[in-house]
Coordinates of C-alpha atoms and ligand atoms in Angstrom, one line a residue:
M1 CA 0.0 0.0 0.0
T2 CA 1.3 3.5 -0.8
T3 CA 1.9 6.2 1.8
P4 CA -0.8 8.8 1.9
I5 CA 0.1 12.2 0.5
T6 CA 1.0 14.5 3.3
S7 CA -1.0 17.7 3.3
S8 CA -0.6 20.9 5.1
T9 CA -2.7 24.0 5.2
A10 CA -0.9 26.8 3.4
P11 CA -1.1 30.2 5.0
S12 CA -3.2 32.8 3.1
S13 CA -2.1 36.3 2.5
T14 CA -4.1 39.5 2.3
D15 CA -2.9 41.1 -0.8
A16 CA -1.2 40.1 -4.0
S17 CA 0.2 43.5 -5.1
S18 CA -0.2 47.1 -4.5
S19 CA -3.0 47.3 -7.0
A20 CA -4.9 44.1 -6.1
T21 CA -6.4 43.2 -2.8
A22 CA -7.8 40.0 -1.5
T23 CA -11.4 40.5 -0.5
S24 CA -13.0 37.2 0.5
T25 CA -12.1 33.8 1.9
A26 CA -13.9 30.7 1.0
A27 CA -12.9 28.4 3.8
Q28 CA -12.6 24.7 3.4
S29 CA -12.5 23.0 6.7
H30 CA -11.2 19.4 7.1
P31 CA -12.5 18.5 10.6
S32 CA -12.0 14.8 10.2
G33 CA -8.4 14.6 9.4
E34 CA -6.0 16.4 7.1
K35 CA -4.2 13.5 5.6
E36 CA -6.6 11.3 3.6
W37 CA -5.1 11.1 0.2
W38 CA -8.4 11.7 -1.6
R39 CA -8.8 15.2 -0.2
T40 CA -6.1 16.6 -2.4
A41 CA -5.3 13.9 -5.0
V42 CA -5.1 14.5 -8.8
I43 CA -6.9 11.5 -10.2
Y44 CA -6.3 10.5 -13.9
Q45 CA -9.1 8.7 -15.6
V46 CA -8.0 5.7 -17.7
Y47 CA -10.6 4.7 -20.3
P48 CA -9.2 1.1 -20.7
R49 CA -10.4 0.5 -24.3
S50 CA -8.5 3.5 -25.5
F51 CA -5.5 3.9 -23.3
A52 CA -3.0 1.2 -24.5
D53 CA -3.5 -2.1 -26.3
G54 CA -1.1 -4.9 -25.1
N55 CA -2.4 -7.7 -27.4
G56 CA -2.9 -5.7 -30.6
D57 CA -6.6 -6.5 -31.1
G58 CA -7.5 -2.8 -31.5
V59 CA -9.0 -2.4 -28.0
G60 CA -6.9 -1.3 -25.0
D61 CA -6.4 -3.7 -22.1
L62 CA -5.0 -4.2 -18.6
P63 CA -1.5 -5.3 -19.7
G64 CA -1.4 -2.2 -21.9
I65 CA -2.3 -0.1 -18.8
T66 CA 0.3 -1.8 -16.7
A67 CA 3.1 -1.2 -19.2
H68 CA 2.3 2.5 -19.4
L69 CA 1.8 3.3 -15.7
P70 CA 5.3 4.8 -15.4
A71 CA 4.3 7.5 -17.9
L72 CA 1.6 8.5 -15.5
R73 CA 4.0 8.6 -12.6
T74 CA 6.2 10.9 -14.7
L75 CA 3.2 13.0 -15.5
G76 CA 2.7 13.5 -11.7
V77 CA -0.8 12.3 -10.9
D78 CA -1.6 10.6 -7.6
A79 CA -4.2 8.1 -8.6
I80 CA -6.0 6.5 -11.5
W81 CA -9.6 5.8 -12.0
L82 CA -10.4 2.9 -14.4
S83 CA -13.6 2.9 -16.3
P84 CA -15.2 -0.6 -16.4
F85 CA -13.2 -3.6 -17.4
M86 CA -15.6 -6.2 -15.9
T87 CA -17.3 -8.9 -17.9
S88 CA -19.7 -7.2 -20.4
P89 CA -21.2 -7.6 -23.8
Q90 CA -19.9 -4.1 -24.4
R91 CA -23.2 -2.6 -25.5
D92 CA -22.3 0.5 -23.6
A93 CA -18.5 0.2 -23.6
G94 CA -18.5 -1.8 -20.3
Y95 CA -21.1 0.2 -18.4
D96 CA -23.3 -2.9 -19.0
V97 CA -21.8 -5.4 -16.6
A98 CA -22.6 -9.1 -16.9
D99 CA -20.3 -10.2 -14.0
Y100 CA -19.1 -7.8 -11.4
R101 CA -16.4 -10.2 -10.1
D102 CA -14.5 -10.9 -13.2
V103 CA -12.5 -9.2 -16.0
D104 CA -13.8 -9.2 -19.5
P105 CA -11.5 -11.3 -21.8
L106 CA -11.3 -8.2 -24.0
F107 CA -9.3 -6.5 -21.2
G108 CA -7.4 -9.5 -19.8
T109 CA -7.9 -11.6 -16.7
L110 CA -8.2 -11.1 -12.9
D111 CA -4.4 -11.9 -12.7
D112 CA -3.8 -9.0 -15.2
F113 CA -5.8 -6.8 -12.9
D114 CA -3.8 -7.9 -9.8
R115 CA -0.5 -7.2 -11.7
M116 CA -1.8 -3.8 -12.8
L117 CA -2.8 -2.9 -9.2
A118 CA 0.5 -4.1 -7.7
T119 CA 2.5 -2.1 -10.3
A120 CA 0.4 1.0 -9.7
H121 CA 0.9 0.7 -5.9
E122 CA 4.7 0.1 -6.4
L123 CA 4.8 3.4 -8.4
G124 CA 2.8 5.2 -5.7
L125 CA -0.4 5.4 -7.6
R126 CA -3.8 4.7 -6.0
V127 CA -6.4 2.9 -8.0
I128 CA -10.1 3.5 -8.1
V129 CA -12.4 1.2 -10.1
D130 CA -15.8 1.9 -11.6
L131 CA -18.8 0.4 -10.0
V132 CA -22.1 0.3 -12.0
P133 CA -24.9 -0.3 -9.5
N134 CA -27.9 1.4 -11.2
H135 CA -28.3 -1.3 -13.8
T136 CA -26.7 -4.6 -14.9
S137 CA -26.3 -5.9 -18.4
S138 CA -29.2 -7.9 -19.8
E139 CA -26.7 -10.7 -20.0
H140 CA -26.2 -10.8 -16.2
A141 CA -27.3 -14.0 -14.6
W142 CA -29.6 -12.1 -12.3
F143 CA -31.5 -10.7 -15.3
K144 CA -31.6 -14.0 -17.2
A145 CA -33.0 -15.6 -14.1
A146 CA -35.6 -12.9 -13.9
L147 CA -36.7 -13.4 -17.5
A148 CA -37.0 -17.2 -16.8
S149 CA -39.0 -16.6 -13.7
A150 CA -42.7 -15.9 -13.3
E151 CA -44.3 -12.5 -12.9
G152 CA -44.2 -11.4 -9.3
S153 CA -41.3 -13.8 -8.5
E154 CA -38.4 -12.9 -6.3
A155 CA -36.0 -12.9 -9.3
R156 CA -38.2 -10.3 -11.0
E157 CA -38.2 -8.2 -7.9
H158 CA -34.5 -7.4 -8.3
Y159 CA -35.4 -5.3 -11.3
Y160 CA -38.3 -3.1 -12.3
F161 CA -40.8 -5.4 -14.1
R162 CA -44.2 -3.9 -14.6
D163 CA -47.4 -4.7 -16.6
G164 CA -47.9 -2.5 -19.7
K165 CA -50.8 0.0 -20.0
G166 CA -53.6 -0.3 -22.5
E167 CA -56.1 -3.1 -23.2
N168 CA -53.4 -5.6 -24.1
G169 CA -50.6 -4.2 -22.0
D170 CA -48.8 -3.1 -25.1
L171 CA -48.1 0.5 -23.9
P172 CA -45.1 1.2 -21.6
P173 CA -45.9 1.4 -17.8
N174 CA -45.0 5.1 -17.8
N175 CA -43.7 7.9 -20.1
W176 CA -40.1 7.9 -19.0
E177 CA -37.5 8.3 -21.6
S178 CA -34.1 6.7 -21.8
V179 CA -31.0 8.9 -21.4
F180 CA -29.8 7.5 -24.7
G181 CA -33.1 8.3 -26.5
G182 CA -36.3 6.4 -27.0
P183 CA -38.6 4.9 -24.3
A184 CA -37.1 3.7 -21.0
W185 CA -39.1 0.5 -21.1
T186 CA -38.8 -2.7 -23.2
R187 CA -41.4 -5.4 -23.4
I188 CA -40.2 -9.0 -22.9
T189 CA -41.4 -12.1 -24.6
N190 CA -42.4 -14.9 -22.3
P191 CA -40.8 -18.3 -22.7
D192 CA -44.0 -19.5 -24.4
G193 CA -43.7 -16.8 -27.0
T194 CA -46.5 -14.5 -25.7
P195 CA -45.8 -10.8 -25.0
G196 CA -44.9 -10.3 -21.4
Q197 CA -44.2 -7.6 -18.9
W198 CA -42.0 -4.5 -19.5
Y199 CA -38.7 -3.7 -17.7
L200 CA -37.2 -0.3 -16.9
H201 CA -33.9 0.8 -18.4
L202 CA -32.9 4.5 -17.9
F203 CA -30.1 3.8 -20.4
D204 CA -29.9 1.2 -23.2
T205 CA -32.4 -1.6 -23.5
S206 CA -29.4 -3.9 -22.6
Q207 CA -29.1 -2.1 -19.3
P208 CA -32.0 -3.1 -17.1
D209 CA -32.3 -0.9 -13.9
L210 CA -31.8 -2.7 -10.6
N211 CA -34.5 -2.3 -7.9
W212 CA -32.8 -0.8 -4.9
A213 CA -36.0 -1.1 -2.9
D214 CA -35.0 -4.8 -2.7
Q215 CA -32.7 -5.7 0.1
W216 CA -31.3 -8.6 -1.8
V217 CA -29.7 -6.1 -4.2
W218 CA -28.1 -4.3 -1.3
E219 CA -26.6 -7.6 -0.1
Q220 CA -25.2 -8.4 -3.5
F221 CA -23.4 -5.1 -3.8
R222 CA -21.8 -5.3 -0.3
G223 CA -20.3 -8.5 -1.5
I224 CA -19.1 -6.9 -4.7
L225 CA -17.5 -4.0 -2.9
R226 CA -15.6 -6.4 -0.5
F227 CA -14.5 -8.5 -3.5
W228 CA -12.5 -5.5 -5.0
L229 CA -11.5 -4.1 -1.6
D230 CA -10.0 -7.5 -0.7
R231 CA -8.0 -7.3 -3.9
G232 CA -6.6 -3.9 -2.7
V233 CA -8.4 -1.2 -4.7
D234 CA -8.3 2.2 -3.1
G235 CA -11.9 3.1 -3.9
F236 CA -14.8 3.2 -6.4
R237 CA -16.3 5.6 -8.8
I238 CA -20.0 5.1 -8.5
D239 CA -21.8 5.2 -11.8
V240 CA -25.2 7.1 -11.9
A241 CA -25.2 7.6 -8.2
H242 CA -28.0 10.0 -8.4
G243 CA -30.3 7.6 -10.3
M244 CA -30.3 4.5 -8.3
V245 CA -33.5 5.2 -6.3
K246 CA -36.8 5.9 -8.0
V247 CA -40.0 7.4 -6.6
A248 CA -42.4 4.6 -5.6
G249 CA -45.2 4.0 -8.0
L250 CA -42.9 5.2 -10.9
P251 CA -45.1 8.2 -11.7
D252 CA -45.2 9.8 -15.2
Y253 CA -42.9 12.7 -15.7
T254 CA -42.8 15.4 -18.3
P255 CA -39.6 17.5 -18.1
A256 CA -39.8 21.2 -19.0
E257 CA -37.9 21.9 -22.3
H258 CA -35.2 24.5 -22.0
E259 CA -33.2 26.3 -24.7
G260 CA -29.5 26.6 -25.1
S261 CA -27.4 28.1 -27.7
L262 CA -24.1 27.3 -29.3
S263 CA -22.1 29.8 -31.4
G264 CA -25.2 31.7 -32.0
A265 CA -27.0 28.6 -33.4
S266 CA -30.0 27.9 -31.2
V267 CA -30.2 24.3 -30.1
T268 CA -32.6 22.5 -27.8
L269 CA -30.9 20.8 -25.0
E270 CA -33.0 17.7 -24.5
P271 CA -33.2 16.1 -21.0
D272 CA -30.2 13.9 -20.5
I273 CA -28.0 12.7 -17.7
S274 CA -26.5 16.1 -17.2
D275 CA -29.9 17.7 -16.5
E276 CA -31.5 17.4 -13.2
P277 CA -34.9 19.1 -13.6
P278 CA -36.7 19.6 -10.4
G279 CA -39.1 16.8 -9.7
A280 CA -37.6 14.1 -11.9
P281 CA -38.8 10.9 -10.1
F282 CA -35.6 9.0 -11.1
W283 CA -32.8 11.6 -10.4
G284 CA -31.5 12.8 -7.0
Q285 CA -33.9 11.0 -4.7
E286 CA -33.3 11.1 -1.0
G287 CA -33.4 7.4 -0.5
G288 CA -30.1 7.0 -2.4
H289 CA -28.2 8.5 0.5
E290 CA -29.0 5.5 2.6
I291 CA -27.2 3.3 0.2
F292 CA -24.0 5.4 0.4
R293 CA -24.2 5.4 4.2
D294 CA -24.2 1.6 4.1
W295 CA -21.3 1.5 1.6
H296 CA -19.4 4.0 3.8
N297 CA -19.5 1.5 6.6
V298 CA -18.3 -1.3 4.3
L299 CA -15.3 0.8 3.2
A300 CA -14.6 1.6 6.9
E301 CA -14.0 -2.1 7.5
Y302 CA -10.8 -1.7 5.5
D303 CA -7.6 0.3 6.3
G304 CA -5.9 2.7 4.0
D305 CA -8.5 5.5 3.4
R306 CA -10.6 3.8 0.8
A307 CA -12.9 6.2 -1.0
L308 CA -16.1 6.5 -2.9
C309 CA -16.6 9.1 -5.6
G310 CA -20.1 9.6 -6.9
E311 CA -21.1 10.4 -10.5
A312 CA -24.1 12.5 -9.5
W313 CA -25.3 15.0 -12.1
V314 CA -27.1 17.2 -9.6
S315 CA -26.8 20.9 -9.1
P316 CA -26.4 23.4 -7.4
P317 CA -23.2 22.4 -5.5
A318 CA -25.2 22.6 -2.2
K319 CA -27.3 19.7 -3.3
L320 CA -24.3 17.8 -4.6
A321 CA -22.6 18.2 -1.3
R322 CA -25.3 16.1 0.3
Y323 CA -23.6 13.1 -1.3
V324 CA -20.4 13.7 0.6
R325 CA -21.7 14.3 4.1
P326 CA -19.3 12.7 6.7
D327 CA -21.1 9.4 6.7
E328 CA -21.6 9.1 2.9
M329 CA -19.2 9.2 0.0
Q330 CA -15.8 10.8 0.2
Q331 CA -16.0 12.7 -3.1
T332 CA -18.4 13.5 -5.9
F333 CA -17.7 14.9 -9.3
N334 CA -18.3 18.6 -9.6
F335 CA -20.1 18.7 -12.9
S336 CA -21.3 22.2 -12.3
Y337 CA -17.7 23.2 -12.6
L338 CA -17.3 21.2 -15.9
E339 CA -20.4 22.8 -17.3
T340 CA -19.3 26.4 -16.5
P341 CA -18.6 28.4 -19.6
W342 CA -15.4 30.3 -20.1
N343 CA -16.6 33.4 -18.3
A344 CA -15.1 35.1 -15.3
D345 CA -18.3 35.8 -13.3
A346 CA -19.6 32.3 -13.8
L347 CA -16.2 30.7 -12.8
H348 CA -16.0 33.0 -9.8
K349 CA -19.5 31.9 -8.7
V350 CA -19.1 28.2 -9.2
I351 CA -15.8 28.1 -7.4
D352 CA -17.3 30.1 -4.4
D353 CA -20.4 28.0 -4.3
S354 CA -18.4 24.7 -4.5
L355 CA -15.9 25.6 -1.8
E356 CA -18.7 26.8 0.4
A357 CA -21.0 23.8 -0.1
F358 CA -18.3 21.2 0.2
G359 CA -16.6 23.1 3.1
E360 CA -19.9 23.0 5.0
V361 CA -19.9 19.2 5.1
G362 CA -16.1 18.9 5.6
A363 CA -15.5 17.3 2.2
P364 CA -13.0 18.4 -0.4
S365 CA -14.3 20.1 -3.5
T366 CA -13.4 18.3 -6.7
W367 CA -12.8 19.8 -10.1
V368 CA -13.1 18.3 -13.5
L369 CA -13.1 19.6 -17.1
S370 CA -13.3 16.4 -19.3
N371 CA -14.3 12.8 -19.1
H372 CA -15.5 10.0 -21.4
D373 CA -19.1 11.4 -21.6
V374 CA -18.5 14.9 -22.6
V375 CA -17.0 16.9 -25.5
R376 CA -13.3 17.3 -24.7
H377 CA -12.6 20.7 -23.2
A378 CA -10.0 21.5 -25.8
T379 CA -12.9 21.5 -28.3
R380 CA -15.7 22.6 -26.0
L381 CA -13.9 25.9 -25.2
G382 CA -13.4 26.5 -28.9
F383 CA -17.1 27.4 -29.1
S384 CA -18.2 30.9 -28.2
E385 CA -20.8 29.6 -25.8
E386 CA -21.5 26.5 -23.8
S387 CA -22.0 23.3 -25.7
P388 CA -24.6 20.6 -25.1
Q389 CA -23.3 17.8 -23.0
G390 CA -23.4 14.2 -24.0
H391 CA -24.9 14.8 -27.5
G392 CA -21.5 14.9 -29.2
L393 CA -20.3 16.5 -32.4
G394 CA -20.0 15.1 -35.9
P395 CA -19.5 15.9 -39.6
K396 CA -23.0 17.3 -39.9
T397 CA -23.1 19.4 -36.8
P398 CA -24.0 22.9 -38.0
F399 CA -21.2 24.6 -36.1
R400 CA -17.4 24.0 -35.8
P401 CA -15.1 24.9 -33.0
D402 CA -12.1 27.2 -33.3
A403 CA -9.5 24.6 -32.6
V404 CA -6.6 27.0 -31.9
L405 CA -8.8 29.0 -29.5
G406 CA -10.1 25.9 -27.9
L407 CA -6.7 24.5 -27.1
R408 CA -5.4 27.9 -25.8
R409 CA -8.5 28.2 -23.5
A410 CA -8.2 24.6 -22.5
R411 CA -4.6 25.1 -21.3
A412 CA -5.6 28.3 -19.4
A413 CA -8.6 26.5 -17.9
T414 CA -6.5 23.6 -16.6
T415 CA -3.8 25.9 -15.3
L416 CA -6.6 27.6 -13.3
M417 CA -8.2 24.3 -12.1
L418 CA -5.0 22.7 -10.9
A419 CA -4.3 25.6 -8.5
L420 CA -7.7 25.2 -6.8
P421 CA -7.7 23.6 -3.3
G422 CA -9.2 20.1 -3.2
S423 CA -9.0 17.2 -5.6
A424 CA -8.9 17.3 -9.4
Y425 CA -9.8 14.8 -12.1
L426 CA -8.0 14.6 -15.5
Y427 CA -9.2 12.5 -18.5
Q428 CA -6.7 10.6 -20.5
G429 CA -5.4 12.5 -23.5
E430 CA -6.2 16.0 -22.1
E431 CA -2.6 16.3 -21.1
L432 CA -1.7 16.0 -24.8
G433 CA -4.3 18.7 -25.7
L434 CA -6.3 16.2 -27.6
P435 CA -9.4 17.6 -29.3
E436 CA -12.7 15.9 -29.8
V437 CA -12.7 13.8 -33.0
I438 CA -15.5 15.3 -35.0
D439 CA -15.0 13.6 -38.3
L440 CA -15.5 10.0 -37.3
P441 CA -17.3 8.1 -40.1
D442 CA -20.8 7.0 -39.2
S443 CA -19.8 3.4 -39.8
A444 CA -17.3 3.6 -37.0
R445 CA -19.6 5.0 -34.3
Q446 CA -20.4 2.7 -31.4
D447 CA -22.1 4.8 -28.8
P448 CA -25.7 3.5 -28.0
T449 CA -26.8 7.1 -28.2
W450 CA -26.1 7.2 -31.9
F451 CA -28.1 4.1 -32.5
R452 CA -31.0 4.8 -30.2
T453 CA -31.5 8.3 -31.8
N454 CA -31.1 7.0 -35.4
G455 CA -28.0 9.2 -35.8
E456 CA -29.7 12.3 -34.6
R457 CA -27.3 12.6 -31.7
Y458 CA -23.6 11.8 -32.4
G459 CA -22.9 10.7 -28.8
R460 CA -19.6 10.3 -27.1
D461 CA -17.3 8.4 -29.5
G462 CA -15.4 11.6 -30.4
C463 CA -13.8 11.8 -26.9
R464 CA -13.0 8.1 -26.8
V465 CA -10.6 7.6 -29.7
P466 CA -7.4 5.7 -28.7
I467 CA -4.7 8.1 -27.6
P468 CA -1.4 8.5 -29.3
W469 CA 1.9 7.5 -27.6
T470 CA 4.4 7.8 -30.5
A471 CA 4.4 9.9 -33.7
D472 CA 5.6 6.9 -35.7
G473 CA 4.5 3.3 -35.7
P474 CA 1.1 1.7 -36.1
S475 CA -1.8 3.5 -34.4
Y476 CA 0.6 6.0 -32.9
G477 CA 2.0 3.5 -30.4
F478 CA -1.5 2.5 -29.1
N479 CA -0.4 -1.1 -30.1
E480 CA 2.0 -2.8 -32.4
T481 CA -0.6 -3.9 -35.1
G482 CA -2.2 -0.6 -36.1
A483 CA -5.7 -1.9 -35.2
S484 CA -7.8 0.7 -33.5
W485 CA -11.5 0.3 -32.5
L486 CA -12.1 3.9 -33.5
P487 CA -10.0 5.5 -36.3
Q488 CA -7.3 8.0 -35.1
P489 CA -6.9 11.3 -37.0
A490 CA -3.7 11.8 -38.9
E491 CA -3.1 15.1 -37.1
W492 CA -2.5 13.2 -33.9
A493 CA 1.0 12.3 -34.8
K494 CA 2.1 15.8 -33.7
L495 CA 0.2 15.4 -30.4
A496 CA 1.9 12.1 -29.6
R497 CA 3.4 11.8 -26.1
D498 CA 6.9 11.2 -27.4
V499 CA 6.8 14.4 -29.5
E500 CA 5.3 16.5 -26.6
A501 CA 7.8 15.1 -24.1
T502 CA 10.6 16.8 -25.9
D503 CA 8.9 20.1 -26.4
P504 CA 9.0 22.5 -23.4
Q505 CA 6.0 24.4 -24.8
S506 CA 3.8 21.4 -25.3
T507 CA 0.6 20.8 -23.4
L508 CA 2.2 17.7 -21.8
S509 CA 5.1 19.8 -20.5
L510 CA 2.7 22.3 -19.1
Y511 CA 0.7 19.6 -17.3
E512 CA 3.9 18.1 -15.8
R513 CA 5.0 21.5 -14.5
L514 CA 1.6 22.3 -13.1
L515 CA 1.4 18.9 -11.3
S516 CA 4.8 19.1 -9.8
E517 CA 4.4 22.7 -8.6
R518 CA 0.9 21.9 -7.3
E519 CA 2.4 19.1 -5.2
A520 CA 5.5 21.0 -4.1
R521 CA 3.4 24.0 -2.9
S522 CA 0.6 21.8 -1.4
L523 CA -2.1 23.6 -3.4
G524 CA -4.6 20.8 -3.0
A525 CA -4.5 21.3 0.8
G526 CA -4.5 25.1 0.6
T527 CA -7.2 27.8 0.9
L528 CA -8.5 30.2 -1.6
D529 CA -8.4 34.0 -1.2
W530 CA -9.9 36.0 -4.1
V531 CA -7.8 38.8 -5.4
D532 CA -9.7 41.8 -6.8
G533 CA -8.7 44.8 -8.7
L534 CA -7.4 43.2 -11.9
G535 CA -10.5 43.8 -14.0
D536 CA -14.0 42.3 -14.5
E537 CA -12.8 39.7 -16.9
V538 CA -10.1 38.3 -14.8
V539 CA -10.3 35.4 -12.3
A540 CA -7.5 35.9 -9.7
F541 CA -6.9 34.3 -6.3
R542 CA -4.2 33.3 -3.9
N543 CA -3.6 29.8 -2.7
G544 CA -0.6 29.7 -0.3
D545 CA 2.4 31.4 -1.8
V546 CA 0.9 31.3 -5.3
T547 CA -1.2 34.0 -7.0
V548 CA -3.2 32.7 -9.9
I549 CA -4.4 35.1 -12.6
A550 CA -6.6 34.0 -15.6
N551 CA -7.4 36.5 -18.2
L552 CA -10.8 35.7 -19.9
G553 CA -11.1 39.2 -21.4
Q554 CA -10.4 40.7 -24.8
A555 CA -7.2 42.6 -24.0
S556 CA -4.0 41.8 -22.2
V557 CA -3.7 42.6 -18.5
P558 CA -0.7 44.1 -16.7
L559 CA 0.7 41.7 -14.2
P560 CA 1.4 42.5 -10.6
D561 CA 4.9 41.8 -9.1
G562 CA 5.9 38.2 -8.6
D563 CA 8.0 35.5 -10.2
V564 CA 6.4 33.5 -12.9
I565 CA 6.1 29.8 -11.8
V566 CA 4.2 28.7 -14.8
S567 CA 2.1 30.2 -17.5
S568 CA -0.3 28.6 -20.0
E569 CA 1.1 30.7 -22.8
P570 CA 4.3 32.7 -23.3
L571 CA 3.9 36.1 -21.6
E572 CA 4.3 39.5 -23.4
G573 CA 6.8 41.1 -21.0
R574 CA 4.8 41.9 -17.8
E575 CA 1.5 41.6 -19.6
L576 CA -0.9 38.6 -19.4
P577 CA -2.3 37.9 -22.8
V578 CA -6.0 37.0 -23.4
D579 CA -7.1 33.4 -22.6
T580 CA -4.0 32.8 -20.6
T581 CA -3.5 31.8 -16.9
V582 CA -0.4 32.4 -14.9
W583 CA 0.9 31.3 -11.5
L584 CA 3.1 33.9 -9.7
A585 CA 5.1 33.4 -6.6
F586 CA 5.9 36.1 -4.0
Ligands
NOJ1 C1 -22.4 7.2 -16.9 C2 -21.2 6.7 -17.6 O1 -20.2 7.6 -17.4 C3 -21.6 6.6 -19.0 O2 -20.5 6.3 -19.8 C4 -22.6 5.4 -19.1 O3 -23.1 5.3 -20.4 C5 -23.8 5.7 -18.2 N1 -23.4 6.2 -16.9 C6 -24.6 4.4 -18.0 O4 -23.9 3.5 -17.3

């Protein structure tokens, strides 16, 4: 087991320069111990199928991850989170689990997992694995048993089976829609060939929702948690944590439509996992918190500060913070932060709200800009306004990002994020500045969103393309055969890790510098003091001995005194150019 990261509370100062004064403090208290690793960790998301492919079949795997762990140590992250690698028919890239206690042959074996975990721990990297408790795969033995059992049987009680509406029961039991498009119900065929009951699936038809009102389900998941904890994992990322409990009676629900806009083009943001409209009977229900209290106790049976991180798309941060009260999960993703546009007022507000809300329950705030479900931030920030989440971009999308602007802002946004107190999540490839791949051919797409909406929504394949390790060689070093489950763009040669590693101006070099300075200066354990007086379109704060200044305006900004520690772009003398963030030391 690795030694926990030692943290210290950095002193705060009252002013950054003669022209800029600190005006407010958002305190983050840590009453229950300063040293748990997850309070300050930078956690790198490995998306196994696209990270590194050891056997050359075109899909990344556990041996591939093991072989490349030293690169993540060099990068300077503290932990990795692995998206699912358990047995699965892969209808939703592994988020459809058919056996929670085994590794899918696509990714290797349990022995490969143990080797990966041991190697990570030897390198000082913690490992979090993904747990998918809202639904199983329709290939799971529990669901197969439910299909083979009679209506009203115990086996059916583990899921949501209901009679259909209408004279012949041929209408779904309620009007809920799947996050991936289409109805959230599928009708089964009985063993004798007659049409049967319907089952609920908030996601794909191959992902039946488990019934968390059934204590049997609770017992199964306690066992699954212990299975992985016994193997030595440091924690779990909890998939769809806000969706596990549904309102009894499963009432109809009609969400209010709301409008968004992107680059001036008006688009309707349809209800999806990133929306949490008030009153949705399947998101953010109070009963879910009981489950996390139960799991908190399971983790407490083990030493070594094991942690739960919830994927809960709820807002505002005050509601999100309910998931990390002292007897629940340790962390939750801060999607309000991810969804905040590149705008000084909006960033100021979300940072304040987050530090206050999480601070009130004694939890660290987390920060995140990209993951496997959203448009990569190097592309997202290349639009003039916020982009729809989870709908993806493709050749026929009527607007194109400005790629140069997007990367510039992405570097500035990460430079800002990694100076914030708390824990931060990175998504594989963002350290190379990878953009979303927009021009994937239709024939290559695999996201169920694409199929369930008949191509209306492109979905998430564009952020999941296998990452480049070397400029030369087949599939840019992803493997030795050149096979790749999604095609990689030719432009990625210049973004390969081996190219960026030798370029001091590269995005990789920027990330390495940020992570090493963040650790050396204990920024994760620090406190934030806003710095005012630098203009309305500037976000500026002090954390310990570092002053962070981000220029989101239209003109460069004169810099106060201080030595430059790191800057997301070259400075113009003592001027901070637009869309640039700098860290200064005093
Ligand atoms: C959230 C996961 O991040 C996403 O990839 C998946 O499709 C859904 N949950 C369903 O499990």
